[in-house]
Coordinates of C-alpha atoms in Angstrom, one line a residue:
M167 CA 55.7 45.3 63.4
P168 CA 56.7 43.9 66.8
M169 CA 55.8 40.3 67.3
S170 CA 52.6 39.7 69.3
L171 CA 53.0 37.1 72.0
N172 CA 50.5 36.2 74.8
P173 CA 52.0 37.1 78.2
E174 CA 49.3 35.2 80.0
D175 CA 50.2 31.8 78.4
S176 CA 52.0 30.0 81.2
R177 CA 51.7 26.5 79.7
T178 CA 54.8 24.4 79.2
P179 CA 55.9 24.7 75.6
S180 CA 55.2 21.6 73.6
K181 CA 58.7 21.7 72.0
M182 CA 61.5 23.0 74.1
P183 CA 64.8 23.8 72.4
K184 CA 66.9 20.6 72.8
S185 CA 69.9 22.6 74.2
M186 CA 68.1 24.5 76.9
P187 CA 70.5 24.9 79.8
E188 CA 69.9 22.9 82.9
E189 CA 71.7 22.9 86.2
V190 CA 73.2 19.5 86.7
G191 CA 75.1 18.5 89.8
G192 CA 75.3 22.1 91.0
K193 CA 77.4 23.2 88.0
P194 CA 76.9 26.4 86.0
A195 CA 74.4 26.0 83.2
A196 CA 75.3 27.2 79.7
A197 CA 74.1 26.0 76.3
R198 CA 74.2 27.0 72.6
P199 CA 70.5 26.2 71.7
F200 CA 71.0 26.7 67.9
A201 CA 74.4 25.1 67.4
H202 CA 75.2 21.5 66.5
M203 CA 77.5 19.7 68.9
D204 CA 80.2 19.4 66.2
D205 CA 80.3 23.1 65.3
D206 CA 83.6 24.7 65.6
D207 CA 84.0 27.3 68.3
D208 CA 85.3 30.4 66.5
D209 CA 84.9 32.6 69.6
D210 CA 88.5 33.8 69.3
D211 CA 88.6 34.2 65.5
D212 CA 90.4 37.4 64.5
T213 CA 89.6 38.2 60.9
F214 CA 92.1 41.1 60.6
N215 CA 95.2 39.1 61.5
S216 CA 95.3 37.3 58.1
H217 CA 96.6 40.3 56.1
P218 CA 99.2 43.0 56.5
S219 CA 97.8 46.1 58.3
S220 CA 98.7 49.7 58.5
T221 CA 101.0 51.2 61.1
G222 CA 100.0 54.5 62.6
N223 CA 98.6 56.7 59.8
H224 CA 100.4 54.9 57.0
L225 CA 98.6 52.3 55.0
S226 CA 100.3 49.2 53.7
E227 CA 100.7 48.7 49.9
M228 CA 98.0 46.0 50.1
E229 CA 95.6 48.3 51.9
I230 CA 96.2 51.2 49.4
A231 CA 95.5 48.8 46.5
A232 CA 92.4 47.4 48.1
V233 CA 90.9 50.9 48.7
R234 CA 91.7 51.8 45.1
E235 CA 90.0 48.7 43.8
L236 CA 86.9 49.4 46.0
K237 CA 86.6 52.9 44.7
E238 CA 86.9 51.6 41.1
E239 CA 84.1 49.1 41.7
L240 CA 82.0 51.7 43.4
A241 CA 82.3 54.0 40.4
N242 CA 80.7 51.3 38.3
I243 CA 77.7 51.0 40.6
P244 CA 74.5 52.7 39.2
H245 CA 73.7 55.9 41.0
E246 CA 70.3 54.6 42.2
K247 CA 72.0 51.8 44.1
K248 CA 74.5 54.1 45.9
S249 CA 72.5 57.3 46.2
S250 CA 72.9 57.5 50.0
L251 CA 76.6 57.0 49.9
A252 CA 77.0 59.3 46.9
Y253 CA 75.2 62.1 48.8
V254 CA 77.5 61.8 51.8
Q255 CA 80.5 61.8 49.5
R256 CA 79.4 65.1 48.1
I257 CA 78.4 67.0 51.3
Q258 CA 80.4 65.2 54.1
P259 CA 83.4 63.7 52.4
D260 CA 85.2 63.3 55.8
L261 CA 82.7 60.7 56.8
V262 CA 83.5 58.5 53.9
D263 CA 87.3 58.8 53.5
D264 CA 89.8 56.1 52.7
A265 CA 89.9 55.0 56.4
H266 CA 86.1 54.5 56.3
F267 CA 86.4 52.3 53.2
L268 CA 89.2 50.4 54.7
D269 CA 87.2 49.4 57.7
F270 CA 84.7 47.6 55.5
I271 CA 87.5 46.0 53.5
R272 CA 89.2 44.7 56.7
V273 CA 86.0 43.3 58.2
E274 CA 85.4 41.3 55.0
D275 CA 89.0 40.0 55.0
F276 CA 89.9 42.0 51.9
N277 CA 87.1 40.6 49.8
I278 CA 86.3 43.7 47.8
D279 CA 82.9 42.5 46.5
L280 CA 81.7 41.7 50.0
A281 CA 83.2 44.9 51.4
L282 CA 81.3 47.0 48.8
K283 CA 78.0 45.3 49.5
R284 CA 78.4 45.8 53.2
L285 CA 79.3 49.5 52.7
L286 CA 76.3 50.1 50.5
R287 CA 74.0 48.4 52.9
Y288 CA 75.4 50.4 55.8
W289 CA 74.6 53.7 54.2
E290 CA 71.3 52.6 52.8
H291 CA 70.1 51.6 56.3
R292 CA 71.7 54.6 58.0
Y293 CA 69.5 56.8 55.7
K294 CA 66.4 54.8 56.5
I295 CA 67.1 54.9 60.3
F296 CA 68.2 58.5 60.7
G297 CA 66.3 60.1 57.8
P298 CA 67.4 62.5 55.1
K299 CA 68.2 65.4 57.5
K300 CA 70.4 63.5 59.9
F301 CA 71.9 60.5 58.3
A302 CA 74.8 62.5 56.8
L303 CA 75.7 64.1 60.1
P304 CA 78.5 62.7 62.3
M305 CA 77.3 59.9 64.7
T306 CA 77.5 62.1 67.7
L307 CA 75.0 63.3 70.4
S308 CA 74.9 66.7 68.7
G309 CA 74.7 65.2 65.2
A310 CA 72.7 62.2 64.0
M311 CA 71.8 61.3 67.6
R312 CA 70.5 64.7 68.8
D313 CA 66.9 63.6 68.9
H314 CA 67.7 60.2 70.6
I315 CA 69.5 61.3 73.8
D316 CA 66.5 60.5 76.0
A317 CA 66.3 57.0 74.6
L318 CA 70.1 56.5 75.2
K319 CA 69.7 57.6 78.8
H320 CA 66.9 55.1 79.3
G321 CA 69.3 52.4 79.9
F322 CA 67.8 49.4 78.1
L323 CA 71.0 49.2 76.1
T324 CA 74.5 50.6 76.8
I325 CA 78.2 49.9 76.3
L326 CA 80.1 48.8 79.3
P327 CA 83.2 50.8 80.3
V328 CA 85.5 47.8 80.0
R329 CA 86.3 45.2 77.3
D330 CA 86.1 41.5 78.0
L331 CA 89.4 39.6 78.6
A332 CA 89.6 38.9 74.8
G333 CA 89.6 42.7 74.1
R334 CA 86.1 42.9 72.7
A335 CA 83.6 45.7 73.4
I336 CA 80.6 44.6 75.6
I337 CA 77.1 45.9 74.6
Y338 CA 74.9 45.4 77.6
S339 CA 71.1 44.8 77.3
N340 CA 69.1 45.1 80.5
S341 CA 65.5 44.0 80.7
S342 CA 64.7 46.0 83.8
P343 CA 64.5 49.5 82.2
Y344 CA 63.3 47.8 79.0
M345 CA 60.3 46.5 80.8
K346 CA 59.3 50.0 82.0
S347 CA 60.0 51.4 78.6
N348 CA 57.5 53.0 76.2
L349 CA 60.2 53.4 73.6
R350 CA 59.1 52.5 70.0
T351 CA 61.3 50.4 67.8
D352 CA 62.4 53.4 65.8
Q353 CA 63.7 55.0 69.0
K354 CA 65.7 51.9 70.0
I355 CA 67.5 51.2 66.8
P356 CA 69.4 54.5 66.7
V357 CA 70.7 53.8 70.2
W358 CA 72.1 50.4 68.9
W359 CA 73.8 52.2 66.0
Y360 CA 75.3 54.8 68.2
L361 CA 76.7 52.3 70.6
L362 CA 78.4 50.3 67.9
H363 CA 80.0 53.5 66.6
V364 CA 81.3 54.3 70.1
A365 CA 82.8 50.8 70.2
M366 CA 84.5 51.3 66.8
E367 CA 86.3 54.4 68.1
N368 CA 88.8 52.0 69.6
P369 CA 91.1 50.5 66.9
E370 CA 91.6 47.3 68.8
V371 CA 87.8 46.8 69.1
K372 CA 87.5 47.2 65.4
K373 CA 89.9 44.2 65.1
K374 CA 88.4 42.1 68.0
G375 CA 84.7 42.9 67.5
F376 CA 82.0 43.1 70.1
I377 CA 79.8 40.8 72.2
I378 CA 76.3 41.1 73.6
L379 CA 75.6 40.6 77.3
A380 CA 71.9 40.4 78.1
N381 CA 70.2 40.4 81.4
S382 CA 66.8 38.8 80.7
R383 CA 65.8 38.2 84.3
E384 CA 62.7 40.5 84.1
A385 CA 61.9 39.9 80.4
R386 CA 58.2 39.2 79.6
L387 CA 56.6 37.8 76.5
N388 CA 54.5 40.9 75.9
N389 CA 57.7 43.0 75.7
F390 CA 59.4 40.9 73.1
D391 CA 59.9 43.3 70.1
G392 CA 60.5 41.2 67.1
E393 CA 61.1 44.2 64.8
W394 CA 63.8 45.6 67.0
S395 CA 65.4 42.2 67.5
L396 CA 65.5 41.6 63.8
A397 CA 67.0 45.0 63.0
A398 CA 69.7 44.6 65.7
C399 CA 70.7 41.1 64.6
F400 CA 70.8 41.9 60.9
S401 CA 72.7 45.2 61.2
G402 CA 75.1 43.9 63.8
D403 CA 76.1 41.0 61.6
R404 CA 75.8 42.4 58.1
D405 CA 75.9 46.2 58.1
F406 CA 78.7 47.5 60.3
P407 CA 82.5 47.2 59.7
I408 CA 82.9 45.4 63.0
R409 CA 82.3 41.7 63.9
W410 CA 79.6 40.4 66.2
R411 CA 81.4 37.7 68.1
M412 CA 79.2 36.3 70.8
A413 CA 75.8 36.8 72.4
H414 CA 75.4 35.8 76.1
V415 CA 71.8 35.8 77.3
C416 CA 71.4 35.4 81.1
H417 CA 68.4 34.3 83.1
A418 CA 66.1 33.8 80.1
N419 CA 64.5 30.5 81.1
A420 CA 61.1 32.1 81.7
V421 CA 60.8 33.5 78.2
F422 CA 63.2 31.9 75.9
P423 CA 61.2 28.7 75.1
Y424 CA 58.4 30.8 73.7
V425 CA 60.6 33.0 71.5
A426 CA 63.3 30.5 70.5
S427 CA 61.9 30.0 67.0
A428 CA 61.7 33.7 66.3
V429 CA 65.1 34.4 67.7
K430 CA 66.6 31.6 65.5
A431 CA 65.0 33.1 62.4
F432 CA 66.6 36.5 63.2
L433 CA 70.1 35.1 63.5
S434 CA 72.6 34.3 60.8
P435 CA 74.1 30.8 60.8
K436 CA 77.3 32.2 62.5
Q437 CA 75.3 34.1 65.1
R438 CA 73.4 31.0 65.9
K439 CA 76.6 29.2 66.7
S440 CA 77.7 32.0 69.1
F441 CA 74.4 32.5 70.9
I442 CA 74.7 31.2 74.5
L443 CA 72.2 30.9 77.3
H444 CA 73.3 31.1 80.9
N445 CA 70.9 30.2 83.7
G446 CA 70.9 29.5 87.4
S447 CA 71.9 31.6 90.4
N448 CA 74.1 34.7 90.0
D449 CA 77.1 32.8 91.2
R450 CA 76.5 30.0 88.7
V451 CA 75.9 32.4 85.9
L452 CA 79.1 34.3 86.8
E453 CA 81.0 31.0 86.8
S454 CA 79.6 30.2 83.4
L455 CA 80.4 33.6 81.9
S456 CA 84.0 33.3 83.2
E457 CA 84.5 30.5 80.7
Y458 CA 83.9 33.0 77.9
H459 CA 86.4 35.8 78.8
L460 CA 84.0 37.5 81.1
S461 CA 85.3 38.0 84.7
A462 CA 83.3 39.7 87.4
N463 CA 85.1 42.9 86.5
C464 CA 83.5 42.8 83.1
I465 CA 79.9 42.2 84.4
P466 CA 77.3 44.7 85.8
V467 CA 76.3 44.5 89.5
D468 CA 72.7 43.4 88.6
L469 CA 74.2 40.2 87.1
G470 CA 76.4 39.7 90.2
G471 CA 79.5 41.5 88.8
N472 CA 81.4 44.6 89.9
I473 CA 80.4 47.3 87.3
E474 CA 78.1 50.0 88.3
V475 CA 76.2 51.1 85.2
S476 CA 75.1 54.7 84.9
T477 CA 73.7 55.8 81.5
E478 CA 73.4 59.4 82.8
R479 CA 77.1 59.5 83.5
F480 CA 77.8 57.8 80.2
V481 CA 75.9 60.5 78.2
Q482 CA 77.7 63.2 80.1
E483 CA 81.1 61.7 79.3
R484 CA 80.2 61.3 75.7
M485 CA 79.2 64.9 75.4
K486 CA 82.6 66.0 76.8
I487 CA 84.5 63.7 74.5
E488 CA 82.6 64.7 71.4
A489 CA 83.0 68.4 72.3
G490 CA 86.7 67.8 72.4
A491 CA 86.9 68.6 76.1
S492 CA 90.3 68.1 77.9
G493 CA 91.4 67.6 81.4
G494 CA 89.9 65.7 84.3
G495 CA 86.5 65.3 82.7
E496 CA 87.7 63.4 79.8
M497 CA 87.5 59.6 79.5
N498 CA 90.9 58.1 79.9
E499 CA 92.2 54.5 79.4
A500 CA 93.8 52.6 82.2
T501 CA 94.6 48.9 82.4
D502 CA 93.0 47.1 85.3
S503 CA 94.5 44.1 87.1
A504 CA 92.6 41.7 84.8
G505 CA 94.1 43.1 81.7
T506 CA 91.0 44.8 80.3
I507 CA 90.7 48.4 79.4
Q508 CA 89.0 50.3 82.1
V509 CA 87.3 53.6 81.5
A510 CA 88.2 56.2 84.2
L511 CA 85.1 58.2 85.1
P512 CA 85.0 61.1 87.5

């Protein structure tokens, strides 16, 4: 169940996180509240570069051998521990082909045991989230997401039409529509899953991973949904064949001290190291974000950046793409002056 917190409690917390950001000398404020000072910064770590990779549609010998080994290990797993995956293999084999297996192998740096565990978790949780009638459908708006389009349009969570300057997808969380939302936790989680699938359509993003950019300016304690937060943190780190790289939470001073302990419990050790708070004026937050591969061209207008976010337009474009539409309505890639990939929308 979502965590219950008292929104009327305006007292100063007795124990503030020791790394809460402060504005000192007019400089931008950023802090990693859960990281030790001597932790390495693995912001730019690229797991996939350590092994030979495929070119085009051709797999390397190492990749072919790895997929073969994973299949052999999978065959030895008792049916009750792989029932969701086995069902999809039987009725929708295109969803679980060699390329699908290879995504999990790559994200675990060719550790077959870890790749297999991640693969099984993914399909077990996909079954629980989308149910027996939809979990084996393609992750499209007319497939597994067909009952969740309104939640997607709501705008509490979306994927921005650019990557950051390190080439990573940006999942954007906005507290404004979230505050006005009556969405249940089970309506939010499918949106999260869908957006990560959209991110993974880009082969470079599969390699580079994704980041979270959160606007918490209007966040309130009574809207803190612990169940949703836990599900997103766990699946984002341990289910999907893509790496969670960073989480940038902006303008959270009013709420974060009260939820810091809960947030820390949700995050894995690696996620804690890459969880960053940014506070201050819009200009100071922009300056702070710029130190982490996020220029103004990668940031929405409501955080002081240049991107106009429209979830209605996003849904329309996704419907065209998923229907295989061609011509001017399609989403096309173009490189902007900052070197990010810009989505061209009509």
